[in-house]
Amino acid sequence: MRSDRINFLAVVTATAGLMGFVGVFAKWFSYSYPVDGGVITIYLAGTWDSTGSLAVAGGLGAMMFGCAYILLTDAAIRRISALLMVLSSIVLLLSSMFGFTRVAEAIGSSPLLLGAEGTTEFRATVAIGLGISLLSGILATTASVLLVARREAGSEYADSPGTRASATV
């Protein structure tokens, strides 16, 4: 087990990656339509669209590489995992951003409208999970880029001078 401090930015990136992953399955898209006696709303997970599948991979990558950065002590592995954290976070961010533009493609032009008779208009919108994934992508990207910037500037090891010399590759 490591004796020095846990890197806060890696913890933030890993947590944001987990929240981005959870956000994909917390309903990215929704559509609603009127029926006799009210309105029916159907929610779809982000995996109904390719952007959601990419966000799952980005969220899991940010979480796993953030945890690897925290737990592993080898300098070369930490450097690679930090760069992979940035890439995974950017994938999570970009796929969530593109998810906002793909509502019509994810739901389609004629979705299944249970209980509706004849031609019924429906309203397609984004749901809360897409916002969670986008916010997580912003947070993970910011934290991981700051971590890499601090690491490359050498200020990551300012508190413990003994580990700085062993951390250079």
PDB file of N, CA and C in Angstrom, residues 14-63:
ATOM      1  N   ALA A  14     -11.832   9.675 -11.352  1.00  0.00           N
ATOM      2  CA  ALA A  14     -12.428   8.346 -11.206  1.00  0.00           C
ATOM      3  C   ALA A  14     -13.901   8.442 -10.800  1.00  0.00           C
ATOM      4  N   THR A  15     -14.212   9.339  -9.884  1.00  0.00           N
ATOM      5  CA  THR A  15     -15.602   9.507  -9.447  1.00  0.00           C
ATOM      6  C   THR A  15     -16.469  10.068 -10.567  1.00  0.00           C
ATOM      7  N   ALA A  16     -15.944  11.039 -11.309  1.00  0.00           N
ATOM      8  CA  ALA A  16     -16.703  11.594 -12.434  1.00  0.00           C
ATOM      9  C   ALA A  16     -16.899  10.548 -13.527  1.00  0.00           C
ATOM     10  N   GLY A  17     -15.913   9.691 -13.744  1.00  0.00           N
ATOM     11  CA  GLY A  17     -16.070   8.602 -14.707  1.00  0.00           C
ATOM     12  C   GLY A  17     -17.182   7.650 -14.300  1.00  0.00           C
ATOM     13  N   LEU A  18     -17.240   7.330 -13.008  1.00  0.00           N
ATOM     14  CA  LEU A  18     -18.314   6.467 -12.512  1.00  0.00           C
ATOM     15  C   LEU A  18     -19.678   7.135 -12.678  1.00  0.00           C
ATOM     16  N   MET A  19     -19.759   8.427 -12.372  1.00  0.00           N
ATOM     17  CA  MET A  19     -21.033   9.131 -12.522  1.00  0.00           C
ATOM     18  C   MET A  19     -21.441   9.250 -13.991  1.00  0.00           C
ATOM     19  N   GLY A  20     -20.465   9.417 -14.878  1.00  0.00           N
ATOM     20  CA  GLY A  20     -20.778   9.440 -16.312  1.00  0.00           C
ATOM     21  C   GLY A  20     -21.307   8.108 -16.789  1.00  0.00           C
ATOM     22  N   PHE A  21     -20.729   7.019 -16.277  1.00  0.00           N
ATOM     23  CA  PHE A  21     -21.200   5.678 -16.601  1.00  0.00           C
ATOM     24  C   PHE A  21     -22.625   5.473 -16.101  1.00  0.00           C
ATOM     25  N   VAL A  22     -22.893   5.879 -14.872  1.00  0.00           N
ATOM     26  CA  VAL A  22     -24.230   5.738 -14.291  1.00  0.00           C
ATOM     27  C   VAL A  22     -25.230   6.610 -15.045  1.00  0.00           C
ATOM     28  N   GLY A  23     -24.798   7.791 -15.467  1.00  0.00           N
ATOM     29  CA  GLY A  23     -25.690   8.693 -16.192  1.00  0.00           C
ATOM     30  C   GLY A  23     -26.199   8.122 -17.496  1.00  0.00           C
ATOM     31  N   VAL A  24     -25.391   7.286 -18.154  1.00  0.00           N
ATOM     32  CA  VAL A  24     -25.829   6.677 -19.414  1.00  0.00           C
ATOM     33  C   VAL A  24     -27.040   5.784 -19.180  1.00  0.00           C
ATOM     34  N   PHE A  25     -27.063   5.091 -18.056  1.00  0.00           N
ATOM     35  CA  PHE A  25     -28.164   4.174 -17.784  1.00  0.00           C
ATOM     36  C   PHE A  25     -29.293   4.845 -16.989  1.00  0.00           C
ATOM     37  N   ALA A  26     -29.138   6.125 -16.687  1.00  0.00           N
ATOM     38  CA  ALA A  26     -30.180   6.864 -15.971  1.00  0.00           C
ATOM     39  C   ALA A  26     -31.014   7.678 -16.943  1.00  0.00           C
ATOM     40  N   LYS A  27     -31.329   7.108 -18.072  1.00  0.00           N
ATOM     41  CA  LYS A  27     -32.249   7.700 -19.042  1.00  0.00           C
ATOM     42  C   LYS A  27     -31.660   8.909 -19.754  1.00  0.00           C
ATOM     43  N   TRP A  28     -31.196   8.706 -20.977  1.00  0.00           N
ATOM     44  CA  TRP A  28     -30.653   9.787 -21.802  1.00  0.00           C
ATOM     45  C   TRP A  28     -31.721  10.451 -22.643  1.00  0.00           C
ATOM     46  N   PHE A  29     -32.663   9.676 -23.153  1.00  0.00           N
ATOM     47  CA  PHE A  29     -33.668  10.202 -24.071  1.00  0.00           C
ATOM     48  C   PHE A  29     -35.055   9.859 -23.539  1.00  0.00           C
ATOM     49  N   SER A  30     -36.046  10.665 -23.947  1.00  0.00           N
ATOM     50  CA  SER A  30     -37.431  10.355 -23.584  1.00  0.00           C
ATOM     51  C   SER A  30     -38.347  10.849 -24.694  1.00  0.00           C
ATOM     52  N   TYR A  31     -39.494  10.209 -24.778  1.00  0.00           N
ATOM     53  CA  TYR A  31     -40.539  10.714 -25.664  1.00  0.00           C
ATOM     54  C   TYR A  31     -41.868  10.509 -24.974  1.00  0.00           C
ATOM     55  N   SER A  32     -42.759  11.438 -25.211  1.00  0.00           N
ATOM     56  CA  SER A  32     -44.073  11.381 -24.575  1.00  0.00           C
ATOM     57  C   SER A  32     -45.152  11.629 -25.622  1.00  0.00           C
ATOM     58  N   TYR A  33     -46.314  11.075 -25.335  1.00  0.00           N
ATOM     59  CA  TYR A  33     -47.445  11.212 -26.253  1.00  0.00           C
ATOM     60  C   TYR A  33     -48.737  11.140 -25.452  1.00  0.00           C
ATOM     61  N   PRO A  34     -49.771  11.822 -25.955  1.00  0.00           N
ATOM     62  CA  PRO A  34     -51.040  11.828 -25.222  1.00  0.00           C
ATOM     63  C   PRO A  34     -51.874  10.577 -25.507  1.00  0.00           C
ATOM     64  N   VAL A  35     -52.571  10.121 -24.482  1.00  0.00           N
ATOM     65  CA  VAL A  35     -53.553   9.046 -24.601  1.00  0.00           C
ATOM     66  C   VAL A  35     -54.794   9.468 -23.824  1.00  0.00           C
ATOM     67  N   ASP A  36     -55.847   8.687 -23.953  1.00  0.00           N
ATOM     68  CA  ASP A  36     -57.057   8.998 -23.190  1.00  0.00           C
ATOM     69  C   ASP A  36     -56.732   8.922 -21.703  1.00  0.00           C
ATOM     70  N   GLY A  37     -56.917  10.015 -21.009  1.00  0.00           N
ATOM     71  CA  GLY A  37     -56.696  10.044 -19.572  1.00  0.00           C
ATOM     72  C   GLY A  37     -55.318  10.515 -19.143  1.00  0.00           C
ATOM     73  N   GLY A  38     -54.479  11.006 -20.039  1.00  0.00           N
ATOM     74  CA  GLY A  38     -53.177  11.509 -19.606  1.00  0.00           C
ATOM     75  C   GLY A  38     -52.111  11.459 -20.680  1.00  0.00           C
ATOM     76  N   VAL A  39     -50.871  11.465 -20.232  1.00  0.00           N
ATOM     77  CA  VAL A  39     -49.713  11.453 -21.109  1.00  0.00           C
ATOM     78  C   VAL A  39     -48.799  10.306 -20.684  1.00  0.00           C
ATOM     79  N   ILE A  40     -48.296   9.572 -21.639  1.00  0.00           N
ATOM     80  CA  ILE A  40     -47.345   8.487 -21.366  1.00  0.00           C
ATOM     81  C   ILE A  40     -45.958   8.961 -21.774  1.00  0.00           C
ATOM     82  N   THR A  41     -45.003   8.740 -20.888  1.00  0.00           N
ATOM     83  CA  THR A  41     -43.614   9.097 -21.175  1.00  0.00           C
ATOM     84  C   THR A  41     -42.768   7.834 -21.133  1.00  0.00           C
ATOM     85  N   ILE A  42     -42.002   7.616 -22.174  1.00  0.00           N
ATOM     86  CA  ILE A  42     -41.094   6.472 -22.280  1.00  0.00           C
ATOM     87  C   ILE A  42     -39.667   6.996 -22.204  1.00  0.00           C
ATOM     88  N   TYR A  43     -38.858   6.379 -21.342  1.00  0.00           N
ATOM     89  CA  TYR A  43     -37.454   6.776 -21.195  1.00  0.00           C
ATOM     90  C   TYR A  43     -36.558   5.719 -21.820  1.00  0.00           C
ATOM     91  N   LEU A  44     -35.494   6.175 -22.469  1.00  0.00           N
ATOM     92  CA  LEU A  44     -34.537   5.278 -23.109  1.00  0.00           C
ATOM     93  C   LEU A  44     -33.148   5.522 -22.527  1.00  0.00           C
ATOM     94  N   ALA A  45     -32.423   4.449 -22.306  1.00  0.00           N
ATOM     95  CA  ALA A  45     -31.046   4.567 -21.829  1.00  0.00           C
ATOM     96  C   ALA A  45     -30.160   5.101 -22.954  1.00  0.00           C
ATOM     97  N   GLY A  46     -28.998   5.575 -22.598  1.00  0.00           N
ATOM     98  CA  GLY A  46     -28.089   6.127 -23.587  1.00  0.00           C
ATOM     99  C   GLY A  46     -27.552   5.112 -24.562  1.00  0.00           C
ATOM    100  N   THR A  47     -27.598   3.842 -24.200  1.00  0.00           N
ATOM    101  CA  THR A  47     -27.072   2.799 -25.083  1.00  0.00           C
ATOM    102  C   THR A  47     -27.955   2.544 -26.288  1.00  0.00           C
ATOM    103  N   TRP A  48     -29.099   3.212 -26.392  1.00  0.00           N
ATOM    104  CA  TRP A  48     -29.927   3.113 -27.597  1.00  0.00           C
ATOM    105  C   TRP A  48     -29.258   3.793 -28.773  1.00  0.00           C
ATOM    106  N   ASP A  49     -28.261   4.622 -28.490  1.00  0.00           N
ATOM    107  CA  ASP A  49     -27.548   5.352 -29.527  1.00  0.00           C
ATOM    108  C   ASP A  49     -26.047   5.070 -29.360  1.00  0.00           C
ATOM    109  N   SER A  50     -25.305   5.214 -30.442  1.00  0.00           N
ATOM    110  CA  SER A  50     -23.866   4.936 -30.388  1.00  0.00           C
ATOM    111  C   SER A  50     -23.129   5.920 -29.487  1.00  0.00           C
ATOM    112  N   THR A  51     -23.647   7.130 -29.333  1.00  0.00           N
ATOM    113  CA  THR A  51     -22.987   8.079 -28.437  1.00  0.00           C
ATOM    114  C   THR A  51     -23.039   7.602 -26.993  1.00  0.00           C
ATOM    115  N   GLY A  52     -24.110   6.952 -26.612  1.00  0.00           N
ATOM    116  CA  GLY A  52     -24.208   6.402 -25.259  1.00  0.00           C
ATOM    117  C   GLY A  52     -23.243   5.257 -25.037  1.00  0.00           C
ATOM    118  N   SER A  53     -23.066   4.431 -26.054  1.00  0.00           N
ATOM    119  CA  SER A  53     -22.098   3.337 -25.937  1.00  0.00           C
ATOM    120  C   SER A  53     -20.680   3.865 -25.794  1.00  0.00           C
ATOM    121  N   LEU A  54     -20.361   4.918 -26.527  1.00  0.00           N
ATOM    122  CA  LEU A  54     -19.049   5.549 -26.381  1.00  0.00           C
ATOM    123  C   LEU A  54     -18.898   6.186 -24.998  1.00  0.00           C
ATOM    124  N   ALA A  55     -19.971   6.766 -24.479  1.00  0.00           N
ATOM    125  CA  ALA A  55     -19.918   7.369 -23.148  1.00  0.00           C
ATOM    126  C   ALA A  55     -19.706   6.310 -22.064  1.00  0.00           C
ATOM    127  N   VAL A  56     -20.277   5.130 -22.247  1.00  0.00           N
ATOM    128  CA  VAL A  56     -20.036   4.030 -21.303  1.00  0.00           C
ATOM    129  C   VAL A  56     -18.555   3.688 -21.282  1.00  0.00           C
ATOM    130  N   ALA A  57     -17.968   3.548 -22.462  1.00  0.00           N
ATOM    131  CA  ALA A  57     -16.546   3.221 -22.546  1.00  0.00           C
ATOM    132  C   ALA A  57     -15.690   4.347 -21.959  1.00  0.00           C
ATOM    133  N   GLY A  58     -16.030   5.587 -22.253  1.00  0.00           N
ATOM    134  CA  GLY A  58     -15.275   6.715 -21.716  1.00  0.00           C
ATOM    135  C   GLY A  58     -15.383   6.822 -20.205  1.00  0.00           C
ATOM    136  N   GLY A  59     -16.582   6.622 -19.678  1.00  0.00           N
ATOM    137  CA  GLY A  59     -16.777   6.682 -18.233  1.00  0.00           C
ATOM    138  C   GLY A  59     -16.038   5.578 -17.501  1.00  0.00           C
ATOM    139  N   LEU A  60     -16.140   4.357 -18.032  1.00  0.00           N
ATOM    140  CA  LEU A  60     -15.406   3.242 -17.406  1.00  0.00           C
ATOM    141  C   LEU A  60     -13.901   3.439 -17.518  1.00  0.00           C
ATOM    142  N   GLY A  61     -13.442   3.954 -18.658  1.00  0.00           N
ATOM    143  CA  GLY A  61     -12.013   4.206 -18.824  1.00  0.00           C
ATOM    144  C   GLY A  61     -11.507   5.251 -17.852  1.00  0.00           C
ATOM    145  N   ALA A  62     -12.240   6.350 -17.704  1.00  0.00           N
ATOM    146  CA  ALA A  62     -11.826   7.388 -16.759  1.00  0.00           C
ATOM    147  C   ALA A  62     -11.788   6.853 -15.336  1.00  0.00           C
ATOM    148  N   MET A  63     -12.771   6.040 -14.991  1.00  0.00           N
ATOM    149  CA  MET A  63     -12.800   5.469 -13.644  1.00  0.00           C
ATOM    150  C   MET A  63     -11.638   4.496 -13.426  1.00  0.00           C
TER     151      MET A  63
END
